[in-house]
mmCIF file of C-alpha atoms in Angstrom:
data_model
loop_
_atom_site.group_PDB
_atom_site.id
_atom_site.type_symbol
_atom_site.label_atom_id
_atom_site.label_comp_id
_atom_site.label_asym_id
_atom_site.label_seq_id
_atom_site.Cartn_x
_atom_site.Cartn_y
_atom_site.Cartn_z
ATOM 1 C CA UNK A 1 0.000 0.000 0.000
ATOM 2 C CA UNK A 2 1.284 3.440 -0.878
ATOM 3 C CA UNK A 3 2.699 5.482 2.009
ATOM 4 C CA UNK A 4 0.087 7.997 3.170
ATOM 5 C CA UNK A 5 1.589 9.636 6.236
ATOM 6 C CA UNK A 6 4.929 11.207 7.159
ATOM 7 C CA UNK A 7 6.698 10.374 10.411
ATOM 8 C CA UNK A 8 5.919 12.661 13.315
ATOM 9 C CA UNK A 9 8.177 13.987 16.065
ATOM 10 C CA UNK A 10 7.111 12.644 19.469
ATOM 11 C CA UNK A 11 7.513 15.891 21.367
ATOM 12 C CA UNK A 12 5.574 14.679 24.399
ATOM 13 C CA UNK A 13 8.464 12.511 25.627
ATOM 14 C CA UNK A 14 5.817 10.130 26.902
ATOM 15 C CA UNK A 15 7.913 7.014 26.948
ATOM 16 C CA UNK A 16 9.888 4.952 24.503
ATOM 17 C CA UNK A 17 9.597 5.496 20.769
ATOM 18 C CA UNK A 18 10.781 2.978 18.211
ATOM 19 C CA UNK A 19 11.289 2.761 14.473
ATOM 20 C CA UNK A 20 11.930 -0.323 12.366
ATOM 21 C CA UNK A 21 13.974 -0.784 9.227
ATOM 22 C CA UNK A 22 13.067 -2.699 6.087
ATOM 23 C CA UNK A 23 15.516 -5.262 4.812
ATOM 24 C CA UNK A 24 16.603 -2.877 2.044
ATOM 25 C CA UNK A 25 17.601 -0.263 4.632
ATOM 26 C CA UNK A 26 14.655 2.097 4.103
ATOM 27 C CA UNK A 27 12.859 3.230 7.203
ATOM 28 C CA UNK A 28 9.597 1.440 7.768
ATOM 29 C CA UNK A 29 6.949 3.942 8.781
ATOM 30 C CA UNK A 30 6.036 2.608 12.192
ATOM 31 C CA UNK A 31 6.338 4.370 15.498
ATOM 32 C CA UNK A 32 5.183 3.675 19.033
ATOM 33 C CA UNK A 33 5.194 5.334 22.434
ATOM 34 C CA UNK A 34 3.735 4.848 25.895
ATOM 35 C CA UNK A 35 1.823 7.532 27.789
ATOM 36 C CA UNK A 36 0.846 7.615 31.445
ATOM 37 C CA UNK A 37 -2.749 8.873 31.360
ATOM 38 C CA UNK A 38 -5.701 9.707 33.545
ATOM 39 C CA UNK A 39 -8.753 7.518 33.019
ATOM 40 C CA UNK A 40 -12.013 9.279 33.796
ATOM 41 C CA UNK A 41 -14.636 6.552 34.122
ATOM 42 C CA UNK A 42 -18.389 6.888 34.426
ATOM 43 C CA UNK A 43 -20.427 3.769 35.195
ATOM 44 C CA UNK A 44 -23.565 2.926 37.167
ATOM 45 C CA UNK A 45 -24.134 6.570 38.001
ATOM 46 C CA UNK A 46 -20.715 6.973 39.625
ATOM 47 C CA UNK A 47 -17.513 8.716 38.624
ATOM 48 C CA UNK A 48 -14.006 7.320 39.068
ATOM 49 C CA UNK A 49 -10.533 8.480 38.094
ATOM 50 C CA UNK A 50 -7.702 6.004 37.687
ATOM 51 C CA UNK A 51 -4.237 5.919 36.136
ATOM 52 C CA UNK A 52 -3.353 3.758 33.155
ATOM 53 C CA UNK A 53 -0.573 3.438 30.608
ATOM 54 C CA UNK A 54 -1.567 3.591 26.949
ATOM 55 C CA UNK A 55 0.831 2.170 24.390
ATOM 56 C CA UNK A 56 0.128 3.674 20.965
ATOM 57 C CA UNK A 57 1.430 2.121 17.746
ATOM 58 C CA UNK A 58 1.187 4.051 14.482
ATOM 59 C CA UNK A 59 1.560 2.177 11.186
ATOM 60 C CA UNK A 60 1.893 4.907 8.566
ATOM 61 C CA UNK A 61 2.080 2.437 5.670
ATOM 62 C CA UNK A 62 -1.164 0.666 6.560
ATOM 63 C CA UNK A 63 -2.699 3.912 7.826
ATOM 64 C CA UNK A 64 -3.753 2.389 11.158
ATOM 65 C CA UNK A 65 -3.273 2.822 14.895
ATOM 66 C CA UNK A 66 -3.345 0.199 17.647
ATOM 67 C CA UNK A 67 -3.694 0.994 21.339
ATOM 68 C CA UNK A 68 -2.848 -1.292 24.266
ATOM 69 C CA UNK A 69 -3.926 -0.538 27.828
ATOM 70 C CA UNK A 70 -4.784 -2.107 31.168
ATOM 71 C CA UNK A 71 -7.050 -0.859 33.947
ATOM 72 C CA UNK A 72 -8.669 -3.296 36.361
ATOM 73 C CA UNK A 73 -11.683 -0.986 36.628
ATOM 74 C CA UNK A 74 -12.341 -1.722 32.949
ATOM 75 C CA UNK A 75 -11.048 -5.235 32.321
ATOM 76 C CA UNK A 76 -9.333 -8.060 34.171
ATOM 77 C CA UNK A 77 -6.866 -8.429 31.330
ATOM 78 C CA UNK A 78 -4.723 -6.142 29.221
ATOM 79 C CA UNK A 79 -6.567 -5.353 26.007
ATOM 80 C CA UNK A 80 -5.542 -4.033 22.620
ATOM 81 C CA UNK A 81 -7.697 -2.035 20.212
ATOM 82 C CA UNK A 82 -6.280 -2.898 16.811
ATOM 83 C CA UNK A 83 -6.209 -1.591 13.238
ATOM 84 C CA UNK A 84 -8.127 1.616 13.861
ATOM 85 C CA UNK A 85 -8.066 3.857 10.756
ATOM 86 C CA UNK A 86 -5.530 6.664 11.190
ATOM 87 C CA UNK A 87 -6.198 10.124 9.778
ATOM 88 C CA UNK A 88 -4.621 13.553 9.940
ATOM 89 C CA UNK A 89 -5.858 17.136 9.730
ATOM 90 C CA UNK A 90 -4.365 20.561 10.350
ATOM 91 C CA UNK A 91 -6.562 21.263 13.376
ATOM 92 C CA UNK A 92 -6.793 17.797 14.965
ATOM 93 C CA UNK A 93 -3.323 16.445 14.265
ATOM 94 C CA UNK A 94 -3.409 12.648 14.100
ATOM 95 C CA UNK A 95 -6.747 11.107 15.017
ATOM 96 C CA UNK A 96 -8.069 7.566 14.912
ATOM 97 C CA UNK A 97 -11.660 6.484 15.265
ATOM 98 C CA UNK A 98 -13.881 3.446 14.887
ATOM 99 C CA UNK A 99 -17.482 2.766 15.890
ATOM 100 C CA UNK A 100 -16.732 -0.895 16.623
ATOM 101 C CA UNK A 101 -12.991 -1.699 16.610
ATOM 102 C CA UNK A 102 -11.467 -5.140 16.966
ATOM 103 C CA UNK A 103 -10.300 -5.952 20.501
ATOM 104 C CA UNK A 104 -7.679 -8.555 21.448
ATOM 105 C CA UNK A 105 -5.539 -9.431 24.418
ATOM 106 C CA UNK A 106 -1.846 -8.534 24.464
ATOM 107 C CA UNK A 107 -1.043 -11.774 22.587
ATOM 108 C CA UNK A 108 -3.432 -10.939 19.738
ATOM 109 C CA UNK A 109 -6.273 -13.313 20.708
ATOM 110 C CA UNK A 110 -9.726 -11.804 20.197
ATOM 111 C CA UNK A 111 -11.752 -10.945 23.303
ATOM 112 C CA UNK A 112 -15.413 -11.346 22.291
ATOM 113 C CA UNK A 113 -16.617 -10.685 25.862
ATOM 114 C CA UNK A 114 -14.974 -7.247 25.852
ATOM 115 C CA UNK A 115 -16.846 -4.947 23.509
ATOM 116 C CA UNK A 116 -15.375 -1.509 22.809
ATOM 117 C CA UNK A 117 -17.569 0.941 20.894
ATOM 118 C CA UNK A 118 -17.359 4.555 19.740
ATOM 119 C CA UNK A 119 -13.578 4.644 20.080
ATOM 120 C CA UNK A 120 -11.847 7.960 19.383
ATOM 121 C CA UNK A 121 -8.198 8.921 19.845
ATOM 122 C CA UNK A 122 -6.214 12.061 19.054
ATOM 123 C CA UNK A 123 -2.537 13.002 19.180
ATOM 124 C CA UNK A 124 -1.441 16.561 18.453
ATOM 125 C CA UNK A 125 2.200 16.467 19.513
ATOM 126 C CA UNK A 126 1.215 18.349 22.671
ATOM 127 C CA UNK A 127 -1.671 16.260 23.970
ATOM 128 C CA UNK A 128 -3.021 12.750 23.738
ATOM 129 C CA UNK A 129 -6.586 11.689 24.494
ATOM 130 C CA UNK A 130 -9.033 8.826 24.029
ATOM 131 C CA UNK A 131 -12.731 8.280 24.531
ATOM 132 C CA UNK A 132 -14.601 4.995 24.286
ATOM 133 C CA UNK A 133 -17.418 2.890 25.724
ATOM 134 C CA UNK A 134 -16.854 -0.500 27.377
ATOM 135 C CA UNK A 135 -19.602 -3.110 27.094
ATOM 136 C CA UNK A 136 -22.240 -0.494 26.392
ATOM 137 C CA UNK A 137 -22.405 0.922 29.923
ATOM 138 C CA UNK A 138 -18.988 2.210 31.013
ATOM 139 C CA UNK A 139 -17.801 5.473 29.476
ATOM 140 C CA UNK A 140 -14.118 6.360 29.475
ATOM 141 C CA UNK A 141 -12.231 9.553 28.721
ATOM 142 C CA UNK A 142 -8.447 9.252 28.991
ATOM 143 C CA UNK A 143 -5.849 11.986 28.617
ATOM 144 C CA UNK A 144 -2.151 12.595 29.122
ATOM 145 C CA UNK A 145 -2.613 16.266 30.045
ATOM 146 C CA UNK A 146 -5.552 17.148 32.259
ATOM 147 C CA UNK A 147 -6.112 20.875 32.575
ATOM 148 C CA UNK A 148 -9.380 22.291 33.854
ATOM 149 C CA UNK A 149 -9.854 25.954 33.024
ATOM 150 C CA UNK A 150 -12.418 28.354 34.414
ATOM 151 C CA UNK A 151 -14.737 29.874 31.879
ATOM 152 C CA UNK A 152 -16.834 32.068 34.166
ATOM 153 C CA UNK A 153 -16.129 32.667 37.842
ATOM 154 C CA UNK A 154 -17.348 34.710 40.769
ATOM 155 C CA UNK A 155 -15.237 35.293 43.894
ATOM 156 C CA UNK A 156 -17.094 36.221 47.085
ATOM 157 C CA UNK A 157 -15.179 37.379 50.181
ATOM 158 C CA UNK A 158 -17.004 37.646 53.508
ATOM 159 C CA UNK A 159 -16.742 41.017 55.228
ATOM 160 C CA UNK A 160 -14.742 40.880 58.505
ATOM 161 C CA UNK A 161 -17.027 43.587 59.946
ATOM 162 C CA UNK A 162 -20.255 41.988 58.800
ATOM 163 C CA UNK A 163 -22.482 43.478 56.135
ATOM 164 C CA UNK A 164 -22.331 42.845 52.421
ATOM 165 C CA UNK A 165 -19.492 40.657 51.120
ATOM 166 C CA UNK A 166 -16.924 41.827 48.589
ATOM 167 C CA UNK A 167 -17.677 40.337 45.157
ATOM 168 C CA UNK A 168 -15.095 40.095 42.368
ATOM 169 C CA UNK A 169 -16.275 38.785 39.000
ATOM 170 C CA UNK A 170 -13.069 38.862 36.937
ATOM 171 C CA UNK A 171 -10.853 36.130 38.382
ATOM 172 C CA UNK A 172 -9.980 32.911 36.601
ATOM 173 C CA UNK A 173 -9.129 29.596 38.248
ATOM 174 C CA UNK A 174 -7.090 26.882 36.558
ATOM 175 C CA UNK A 175 -6.500 23.381 37.900
ATOM 176 C CA UNK A 176 -3.733 21.373 36.247
ATOM 177 C CA UNK A 177 -3.341 17.759 37.313
ATOM 178 C CA UNK A 178 0.250 16.553 37.493
ATOM 179 C CA UNK A 179 1.815 15.119 34.357
ATOM 180 C CA UNK A 180 4.624 12.669 33.764
ATOM 181 C CA UNK A 181 4.210 9.312 35.490
ATOM 182 C CA UNK A 182 0.668 9.423 36.830
ATOM 183 C CA UNK A 183 0.346 7.700 40.198
ATOM 184 C CA UNK A 184 -3.164 6.442 40.936
ATOM 185 C CA UNK A 185 -2.402 6.389 44.667
ATOM 186 C CA UNK A 186 -1.462 10.047 44.830
ATOM 187 C CA UNK A 187 -2.983 12.410 42.292
ATOM 188 C CA UNK A 188 -1.771 15.984 42.714
ATOM 189 C CA UNK A 189 -2.708 19.297 41.139
ATOM 190 C CA UNK A 190 -1.596 22.908 40.817
ATOM 191 C CA UNK A 191 -4.107 25.714 41.183
ATOM 192 C CA UNK A 192 -3.382 28.979 39.364
ATOM 193 C CA UNK A 193 -5.502 32.050 40.089
ATOM 194 C CA UNK A 194 -5.325 35.067 37.799
ATOM 195 C CA UNK A 195 -6.681 38.595 38.158
ATOM 196 C CA UNK A 196 -8.148 38.190 41.627
ATOM 197 C CA UNK A 197 -8.863 40.652 44.441
ATOM 198 C CA UNK A 198 -9.910 39.692 47.961
ATOM 199 C CA UNK A 199 -10.850 43.202 49.111
ATOM 200 C CA UNK A 200 -11.763 46.508 47.514
ATOM 201 C CA UNK A 201 -8.768 48.130 49.234
ATOM 202 C CA UNK A 202 -6.274 45.962 47.329
ATOM 203 C CA UNK A 203 -4.462 48.353 44.949
ATOM 204 C CA UNK A 204 -4.148 45.798 42.174
ATOM 205 C CA UNK A 205 -5.361 42.330 41.282
ATOM 206 C CA UNK A 206 -3.085 39.356 41.862
ATOM 207 C CA UNK A 207 -2.080 37.441 38.740
ATOM 208 C CA UNK A 208 -0.259 34.140 38.473
ATOM 209 C CA UNK A 209 -0.842 33.076 42.072
ATOM 210 C CA UNK A 210 -0.048 29.359 42.160
ATOM 211 C CA UNK A 211 -0.679 26.689 44.788
ATOM 212 C CA UNK A 212 1.344 23.564 44.073
ATOM 213 C CA UNK A 213 1.291 19.929 45.207
ATOM 214 C CA UNK A 214 -2.383 19.845 46.150
ATOM 215 C CA UNK A 215 -3.717 16.382 46.940
ATOM 216 C CA UNK A 216 -6.564 15.216 44.672
ATOM 217 C CA UNK A 217 -9.083 12.615 45.846
ATOM 218 C CA UNK A 218 -11.527 11.064 43.334
ATOM 219 C CA UNK A 219 -15.052 10.638 44.725
ATOM 220 C CA UNK A 220 -18.234 9.054 43.406
ATOM 221 C CA UNK A 221 -19.384 12.449 42.128
ATOM 222 C CA UNK A 222 -16.135 14.035 40.954
ATOM 223 C CA UNK A 223 -12.869 15.250 42.465
ATOM 224 C CA UNK A 224 -12.046 16.842 45.801
ATOM 225 C CA UNK A 225 -8.881 18.799 46.578
ATOM 226 C CA UNK A 226 -7.976 19.751 50.152
ATOM 227 C CA UNK A 227 -5.125 21.518 51.917
ATOM 228 C CA UNK A 228 -4.977 22.730 55.520
ATOM 229 C CA UNK A 229 -2.364 25.366 54.708
ATOM 230 C CA UNK A 230 -0.356 26.210 51.604
ATOM 231 C CA UNK A 231 1.911 29.157 50.797
ATOM 232 C CA UNK A 232 1.151 30.452 47.295
ATOM 233 C CA UNK A 233 3.725 31.696 44.835
ATOM 234 C CA UNK A 234 3.646 34.842 42.736
ATOM 235 C CA UNK A 235 6.035 34.669 39.774
ATOM 236 C CA UNK A 236 7.730 31.663 41.443
ATOM 237 C CA UNK A 237 8.331 33.584 44.690
ATOM 238 C CA UNK A 238 6.615 32.343 47.848
ATOM 239 C CA UNK A 239 4.272 34.886 49.444
ATOM 240 C CA UNK A 240 3.563 33.928 53.078
ATOM 241 C CA UNK A 241 1.391 37.027 53.503
ATOM 242 C CA UNK A 242 -1.165 35.389 51.176
ATOM 243 C CA UNK A 243 -1.077 31.961 52.866
ATOM 244 C CA UNK A 244 -4.178 29.944 51.969
ATOM 245 C CA UNK A 245 -5.790 27.851 54.713
ATOM 246 C CA UNK A 246 -8.748 25.443 54.876
ATOM 247 C CA UNK A 247 -8.743 24.976 51.100
ATOM 248 C CA UNK A 248 -11.505 22.754 49.699
ATOM 249 C CA UNK A 249 -12.135 22.433 45.967
ATOM 250 C CA UNK A 250 -14.908 20.248 44.564
ATOM 251 C CA UNK A 251 -15.058 19.458 40.842
ATOM 252 C CA UNK A 252 -18.306 17.998 39.550
ATOM 253 C CA UNK A 253 -18.198 16.460 36.072
ATOM 254 C CA UNK A 254 -21.447 16.848 34.126
ATOM 255 C CA UNK A 255 -20.810 13.682 32.171
ATOM 256 C CA UNK A 256 -22.760 12.388 29.239
ATOM 257 C CA UNK A 257 -21.564 10.256 26.332
ATOM 258 C CA UNK A 258 -21.919 12.998 23.703
ATOM 259 C CA UNK A 259 -20.026 15.804 25.438
ATOM 260 C CA UNK A 260 -17.767 13.719 27.700
ATOM 261 C CA UNK A 261 -16.454 15.934 30.478
ATOM 262 C CA UNK A 262 -17.069 19.359 29.001
ATOM 263 C CA UNK A 263 -19.057 21.821 31.076
ATOM 264 C CA UNK A 264 -17.732 20.817 34.484
ATOM 265 C CA UNK A 265 -18.527 22.868 37.569
ATOM 266 C CA UNK A 266 -16.097 23.616 40.388
ATOM 267 C CA UNK A 267 -16.483 25.287 43.787
ATOM 268 C CA UNK A 268 -13.598 26.783 45.769
ATOM 269 C CA UNK A 269 -13.547 27.569 49.498
ATOM 270 C CA UNK A 270 -10.531 28.864 51.389
ATOM 271 C CA UNK A 271 -9.291 31.537 53.781
ATOM 272 C CA UNK A 272 -6.810 34.202 52.702
ATOM 273 C CA UNK A 273 -5.494 36.995 54.948
ATOM 274 C CA UNK A 274 -8.077 35.881 57.511
ATOM 275 C CA UNK A 275 -10.923 36.396 55.068
ATOM 276 C CA UNK A 276 -13.299 33.525 54.133
ATOM 277 C CA UNK A 277 -13.436 33.228 50.352
ATOM 278 C CA UNK A 278 -15.809 31.294 48.113
ATOM 279 C CA UNK A 279 -15.602 31.017 44.336
ATOM 280 C CA UNK A 280 -17.619 29.177 41.723
ATOM 281 C CA UNK A 281 -16.349 28.388 38.257
ATOM 282 C CA UNK A 282 -17.913 26.763 35.239
ATOM 283 C CA UNK A 283 -15.022 25.000 33.649
ATOM 284 C CA UNK A 284 -14.068 23.155 30.529
ATOM 285 C CA UNK A 285 -11.204 20.915 29.551
ATOM 286 C CA UNK A 286 -8.999 22.774 27.075
ATOM 287 C CA UNK A 287 -7.851 19.516 25.488
ATOM 288 C CA UNK A 288 -11.364 18.111 25.134
ATOM 289 C CA UNK A 289 -12.782 19.819 22.088
ATOM 290 C CA UNK A 290 -15.697 18.539 20.083
ATOM 291 C CA UNK A 291 -14.704 15.729 17.762
#
């Protein structure tokens, strides 16, 4: 079959990449890599988040992709989604999709009891993601990078003297889950707050205030992030005067099979400079665009 794709540069540094050579010395257009991803799983009315490695194999001669993964929440055995048609576009990068792909175990034996439907994968050189349904009732969205951005937010600060609270409508809140080797036993996140004021007397809004190493706990309804006390940074410099205490963040996915995890809602509660603060943000996943 005539070659239809050029080799790509694996800029993600997700794992090991390999290329093979034909007997005549010409490079065979195959490449593979392994990514440590987050699995967002929705089944039986409950939400779960796990960690799983995805090994991706591109065959640019055949124009196909094969994906191998293992997650005990999904299957008791490692499974491989094979020979999915591989395509490319200027806006999507490489993408691969099949309504009903073939599924095997790691040795290539078909697994008729494991039915994968509506499989979609995308690799842009900066992000990697998958969505698929397992046995008609378990919905999965997996991604290497998991950023949750605020779209609209309102920050409310209780008045220390009583009376009406201070309300600031122009802040943005960004949660970025840790990347690299994802550890299912200890998910962590960084919160970045931009253009925020906690009192009318503040001469300027704070921008680029980051809280790092926050512990993330998956729950049946979403994610919860807590910290008793954390010193934020401004432009990589710690600012003890803005120490955040009693931080609680709840993220509630509004999951459905057609929109996946777009349109999430998050609530933020914490104390800063002795002032109780609450914020609400309607968020979306920057890497989860409509297919």
